[in-house]
Amino acid sequence: MDCNTPKRTDFAHPPSQILFIATYLKKHLDIHVEILDLAQKINLENREKKLNDYLSIYDDFKFFGVSCYSSSLYLDSIFLGNTIRKLYPNSCIFVGGRHPSIYPNDFSYPESPFDYIFAGEAEVELYKLLKKLFINFKRPIKPKIINCEPLSVNEFVNIDWSLAESLDYIKNPNPNIYVFFPLFLSRGCSFRCNFCQDPNNNLTKCYRTVRRLPLNEALNAILSINQRFRDRKNLFYVVSISDPLFGNYDFRIKLYKELIKKAPEQYYGAQTRLDLFKPDKEITYIKKLKFMIEFGMDGGCEKMLKILNKTRQPNKYLRQIVYASKKLDENQIFHSINTIIGHPGETNKTLSQTIEFLRALVRNKHYLLPHIFRYGWWPGSETYDNMKKYETKYGTKFFFKEWWKFENQKYTALLLNPSNEVNFIDITYNFRDFHLDLFKTISKNRIGQREDMKEIRQKYFFIITMAINNMKHYPATFLKDVREKFPHLFDLN
Ligand code: B12
Ligand code: SF4
């Protein structure tokens, strides 16, 4: 690799949720919308000053919206709301996203900077509210919660990508950054995996209701990215189909055929469930595209698959994974398989079964990248809403019930003892060992050499090298931080 070869060591995801809202507003109202992606800037030192400088040019703006798309952004969202309120005391500030959809009351308290809190998909309700406020601008005395119904398919809009032009990594493309344009050809998921969705949680109704774009509109959504960005110098991007499930089989086959005809040179990524994927039929088309596919396997053994409510036929499901991965590898298709460790119910036996399964899966593979995630107990999930059940059944201990209200959320979401016999310290070591074990095997296997997908080979290489380097020190650094912040947890274990 010479020094002019891009190193591609960073990833960027334009904020699709805000782009959807902005597109909808622009389409239906005569309004100027500007999008700021502060996610990368907000972690910087001196963030208060930097945020102030960054936001100080918006004194012409009356309305500000903050997206709290994951619970781990709760404190950052409040901080951002307060900064805006101090700079622009008379403005109207909205907040929406996954966390406000589940716990809107977390944003409604005396002195809250927010005027309106949106629970659910907010396009239509925000539009209606703005129309009223344009005629009569009045801030409510206390924060007002607006519950939104799931959007119907005819209310869907395709993102207007001109709105993304203000993002730093689009304005000044950096050849070292992979940009993933998240695209949604559907919304909602009919499955009920316990770590993901709680069927009894009303506020997540939007996430449970499946709605799909018709094929021609789905295709337009994909091609519109190409039309705008294809010839942009230094912009390396992947069209990343981020739906919870990537359509149904018939839809996928038709879409592959169209993509082969209309835009085969483009990189694509999509995620779906392994038990919905038909390797023998789909691979014929996928291999003609520069396509990466990601599967949420989530449980690596029968017992955990049942606890996660991932499937009713765990044995068959695991066999399907083995078969699909073999076929994908033989056909030189880059694929990743995600596994979660440390969910309530995890035992020493399930951990060793999972690593055995994964070891066998990566053996002699060149195109498979396993992703191991440490379980975080996200609100809105069955596991979160039924902690008592897990405490009684497995001896699980959850340490910080409202973990998102603590500083250091990167730890607090992970701090639980999954069962009587496995605690969070064990999971920390297992997390390291799983990575080192699998990634060392993969690096020896030699990563796939597809000539037309060199950038992806580079990405795999980068992820694996970084993980091997970082993971060696992971337990020491993670546990040191936890010990400093929460020493009492070590007395309990
Ligand atoms: C794409 C994605 C990502 C991308 C990019 C996210 C982005 N768009 O910027 C990346 C890869 C960066 C990512 C990272 C993470 N993600 Co993520 N991600 C998703 C995913 C697949 C789609 C989100 C999305 O764009 N949905 C589509 C839009 C249209 O829907 P929406 O987000 O709900 O937005 C609507 C409303 O919420 C509302 N709304 C949203 N923002 C705003 C703002 C205002 C002002 C208003 C009025 C309304 C409003 O209106 C929107 C339009 O209808 C979801 C799963 C899913 N399928 O939803 C997980 C999901 C959101 N992620 C999740 C998690 C946990 C994470 C990580 C913490 C993972 C990790 N361990 O690192 C990180 C968070 C990083 C961080 N900084 O904290 C969880 C959140 C769970 C929770 N209770 O918080 C989800 C739900 C997955 C899951 N089931 O576990 N993620
Ligand atoms: S993990 Fe995937 S399949 Fe399961 S409920 Fe969530 S989005 Fe659906």
Coordinates of C-alpha atoms in Angstrom, one line a residue, residues 141-317:
I141 CA -45.9 26.6 29.6
K142 CA -44.5 23.1 30.3
P143 CA -43.2 20.4 27.9
K144 CA -45.9 18.8 25.8
I145 CA -45.8 15.1 24.8
I146 CA -47.1 14.3 21.3
N147 CA -47.9 10.7 20.6
C148 CA -47.5 9.8 16.9
E149 CA -49.1 7.0 15.0
P150 CA -47.0 4.8 12.7
L151 CA -46.7 6.4 9.3
S152 CA -48.7 4.9 6.5
V153 CA -46.9 3.8 3.3
N154 CA -48.4 6.7 1.3
E155 CA -46.9 9.1 3.9
F156 CA -43.4 7.8 3.3
V157 CA -41.0 10.1 1.6
N158 CA -37.7 9.3 -0.1
I159 CA -34.9 11.2 1.5
D160 CA -33.9 14.4 -0.3
W161 CA -30.1 13.9 -0.2
S162 CA -29.5 17.6 -1.0
L163 CA -30.2 18.1 2.7
A164 CA -27.1 16.0 3.5
E165 CA -24.8 18.3 1.7
S166 CA -24.3 20.4 4.9
L167 CA -22.7 17.4 6.7
D168 CA -18.9 17.8 7.1
Y169 CA -18.0 14.5 5.5
I170 CA -20.1 15.2 2.5
K171 CA -19.1 18.8 2.1
N172 CA -15.4 18.0 2.4
P173 CA -15.2 14.3 1.5
N174 CA -12.3 12.5 3.1
P175 CA -10.9 9.5 1.3
N176 CA -10.2 7.8 4.7
I177 CA -13.9 7.7 5.6
Y178 CA -16.4 5.1 4.6
V179 CA -19.8 6.8 4.4
F180 CA -22.8 4.5 4.9
F181 CA -25.9 6.1 3.5
P182 CA -28.7 4.5 5.6
L183 CA -31.7 3.7 3.5
F184 CA -35.1 2.4 4.6
L185 CA -37.2 0.4 2.2
S186 CA -39.5 -0.6 5.0
R187 CA -40.1 0.2 8.6
G188 CA -41.0 -2.0 11.5
C189 CA -40.4 -5.7 12.3
S190 CA -42.9 -8.5 13.0
F191 CA -40.4 -10.5 15.1
R192 CA -40.3 -10.2 18.8
C193 CA -36.7 -10.9 19.9
N194 CA -36.6 -10.2 23.6
F195 CA -33.4 -8.0 23.6
C196 CA -35.0 -5.8 20.9
Q197 CA -38.7 -5.2 21.2
D198 CA -41.3 -5.6 23.8
P199 CA -44.7 -6.5 22.2
N200 CA -46.5 -5.1 25.3
N201 CA -44.8 -1.7 25.1
N202 CA -47.3 0.6 23.5
L203 CA -44.9 3.4 22.8
T204 CA -42.9 1.3 20.5
K205 CA -46.0 0.6 18.3
C206 CA -44.2 2.2 15.3
Y207 CA -41.3 -0.2 15.5
R208 CA -43.7 -3.2 15.5
T209 CA -45.8 -2.2 12.5
V210 CA -44.3 -3.5 9.3
R211 CA -44.8 -1.2 6.2
R212 CA -43.0 -1.6 2.9
L213 CA -42.2 0.6 -0.1
P214 CA -43.3 -0.8 -3.4
L215 CA -40.5 -2.0 -5.6
N216 CA -40.3 1.0 -8.0
E217 CA -40.1 3.4 -5.1
A218 CA -37.5 1.3 -3.3
L219 CA -35.4 1.3 -6.4
N220 CA -35.8 5.1 -6.8
A221 CA -34.7 5.6 -3.3
I222 CA -31.5 3.6 -4.0
L223 CA -30.8 5.2 -7.4
S224 CA -31.3 8.8 -6.0
I225 CA -28.2 8.3 -3.9
N226 CA -26.2 7.3 -6.9
Q227 CA -27.5 10.2 -9.0
R228 CA -26.2 12.7 -6.5
F229 CA -23.0 11.2 -5.2
R230 CA -21.6 8.8 -7.8
D231 CA -19.0 11.2 -9.3
R232 CA -18.1 13.0 -6.1
K233 CA -14.3 13.0 -5.7
N234 CA -13.0 11.3 -2.6
L235 CA -16.4 10.2 -1.4
F236 CA -16.4 6.4 -0.8
Y237 CA -19.9 5.3 0.1
V238 CA -22.0 2.2 0.6
V239 CA -25.8 2.2 0.1
S240 CA -26.7 0.7 3.4
I241 CA -30.2 -0.8 3.4
S242 CA -30.8 -0.5 7.2
D243 CA -34.4 -2.0 7.5
P244 CA -34.8 -4.4 10.4
L245 CA -35.6 -7.0 7.8
F246 CA -34.6 -6.7 4.2
G247 CA -38.0 -7.2 2.5
N248 CA -39.4 -10.6 1.6
Y249 CA -37.9 -13.2 -0.7
D250 CA -39.8 -12.1 -3.8
F251 CA -39.1 -8.5 -3.3
R252 CA -35.4 -9.1 -2.8
I253 CA -35.1 -11.2 -6.0
K254 CA -36.8 -8.5 -8.0
L255 CA -34.7 -5.8 -6.5
Y256 CA -31.4 -7.7 -7.1
K257 CA -32.4 -8.1 -10.8
E258 CA -33.1 -4.4 -11.1
L259 CA -29.8 -3.4 -9.4
I260 CA -27.8 -5.7 -11.7
K261 CA -29.4 -3.9 -14.7
K262 CA -29.3 -0.4 -13.4
A263 CA -26.4 0.1 -10.9
P264 CA -24.1 -2.9 -10.7
E265 CA -21.0 -0.8 -10.0
Q266 CA -22.3 0.5 -6.7
Y267 CA -21.5 -1.0 -3.2
Y268 CA -24.5 -2.2 -1.3
G269 CA -25.0 -3.5 2.3
A270 CA -28.2 -5.0 3.9
Q271 CA -29.1 -6.8 7.0
T272 CA -31.6 -9.5 7.5
R273 CA -32.4 -12.7 9.4
L274 CA -30.7 -15.9 8.4
D275 CA -33.8 -17.9 8.5
L276 CA -35.4 -15.6 5.9
F277 CA -32.5 -15.8 3.6
K278 CA -32.5 -18.4 0.8
P279 CA -28.9 -18.9 -0.1
D280 CA -29.2 -21.2 -3.1
K281 CA -31.5 -18.8 -4.8
E282 CA -30.3 -15.4 -3.7
I283 CA -26.6 -15.9 -4.1
T284 CA -27.0 -16.3 -7.9
Y285 CA -27.9 -12.6 -8.0
I286 CA -26.0 -11.2 -5.1
K287 CA -22.7 -12.4 -6.5
K288 CA -23.2 -10.2 -9.6
L289 CA -23.3 -7.2 -7.3
K290 CA -20.9 -5.6 -4.9
F291 CA -23.1 -6.6 -2.1
M292 CA -22.3 -7.2 1.6
I293 CA -24.9 -8.9 3.8
E294 CA -25.2 -8.8 7.6
F295 CA -27.1 -11.3 9.7
G296 CA -28.3 -10.8 13.3
M297 CA -27.8 -14.4 14.5
D298 CA -27.6 -13.0 18.1
G299 CA -27.6 -16.4 19.9
G300 CA -24.8 -18.8 19.3
C301 CA -26.4 -21.9 21.0
E302 CA -29.8 -23.4 21.3
K303 CA -30.5 -22.3 24.9
M304 CA -29.6 -18.6 24.3
L305 CA -31.6 -18.5 21.1
K306 CA -34.6 -19.6 23.1
I307 CA -34.0 -17.1 25.9
L308 CA -33.6 -14.4 23.3
N309 CA -36.9 -15.5 21.6
K310 CA -35.0 -15.4 18.4
T311 CA -36.5 -18.5 17.0
R312 CA -38.7 -21.4 18.0
Q313 CA -36.5 -23.9 16.1
P314 CA -33.0 -23.1 17.4
N315 CA -31.4 -26.3 16.0
K316 CA -32.7 -25.7 12.5
Y317 CA -31.7 -22.0 12.8

